[in-house]
Amino acid sequence: MKAVINQHKLFFVFLFKFLVFYIIFALAYKVYLNQYDVSKFEIDFISENVAHQTVSVLNFFGVNAQTFHHEFEPSMKIIYNGKYVSRIVEGCNAVSVIILFSAFVFAFSNKFQRAFLFIIIGSLLIYMLNIVRIILLTYALFYYPHYEKLLHGTIFPLFIYGVVFILWVLWVTKFSTYAKTNIEE
């Protein structure tokens, strides 16, 4: 058993670091969310902010867009050219995706400062591209509502997870020295 652990030490270290980071930040996020009463249709500040930023960008590009608290669920309605097209719920704010992204970078790093900087820049990029994703989804749902399941369930999740995957590959191949340092040892 000890030989197996030694043989796969890098994997077990990676897995341990990933799980510790992910569990700590997922629990912290859960504590944050628990301050909102979903039975009263309260929506968390981050999700509400994403809705407002989405509408601000749409308005900047000349689209008549508004956002309102939903009356019957914890979400924000997005009104696009006078039509209720989409809604922002907690899962739309990309926080869970950012935690997953960050856990991988942390687990696959040996230099805290470099990893921290990459996590900050990557998280901001994911957050901003998530707003772009919601804008594009809102636009698509306005003009092509019959493709809602394909757009919301497949194409746009692929967009955000594709960005995360590209950032992970970039981290491993260009910025992290973890594998190179540990393999040489």
PDB file of C-alpha atoms in Angstrom, residues 94 97-99 101-102 116-129 167:
ATOM      1  CA  ALA A  94     -20.732  31.739 -11.778  1.00  0.00           C
ATOM      2  CA  VAL A  97     -17.695  27.658 -11.378  1.00  0.00           C
ATOM      3  CA  ILE A  98     -15.130  30.101  -9.983  1.00  0.00           C
ATOM      4  CA  ILE A  99     -14.678  27.946  -6.875  1.00  0.00           C
ATOM      5  CA  PHE A 101     -11.647  26.777 -11.271  1.00  0.00           C
ATOM      6  CA  SER A 102      -9.772  28.136  -8.258  1.00  0.00           C
ATOM      7  CA  PHE A 116      -3.264  33.654  -6.275  1.00  0.00           C
ATOM      8  CA  LEU A 117      -2.735  36.138  -9.113  1.00  0.00           C
ATOM      9  CA  PHE A 118      -3.925  33.623 -11.720  1.00  0.00           C
ATOM     10  CA  ILE A 119      -6.986  32.798  -9.603  1.00  0.00           C
ATOM     11  CA  ILE A 120      -7.891  36.501  -9.282  1.00  0.00           C
ATOM     12  CA  ILE A 121      -7.432  37.228 -12.997  1.00  0.00           C
ATOM     13  CA  GLY A 122      -9.153  34.004 -14.053  1.00  0.00           C
ATOM     14  CA  SER A 123     -12.064  34.585 -11.671  1.00  0.00           C
ATOM     15  CA  LEU A 124     -12.615  38.112 -13.008  1.00  0.00           C
ATOM     16  CA  LEU A 125     -12.478  36.784 -16.569  1.00  0.00           C
ATOM     17  CA  ILE A 126     -14.972  34.015 -15.764  1.00  0.00           C
ATOM     18  CA  TYR A 127     -17.269  36.516 -14.035  1.00  0.00           C
ATOM     19  CA  MET A 128     -17.192  38.937 -16.982  1.00  0.00           C
ATOM     20  CA  LEU A 129     -17.613  36.187 -19.579  1.00  0.00           C
ATOM     21  CA  LEU A 167      -7.797  28.577 -18.375  1.00  0.00           C
TER      22      LEU A 167
END
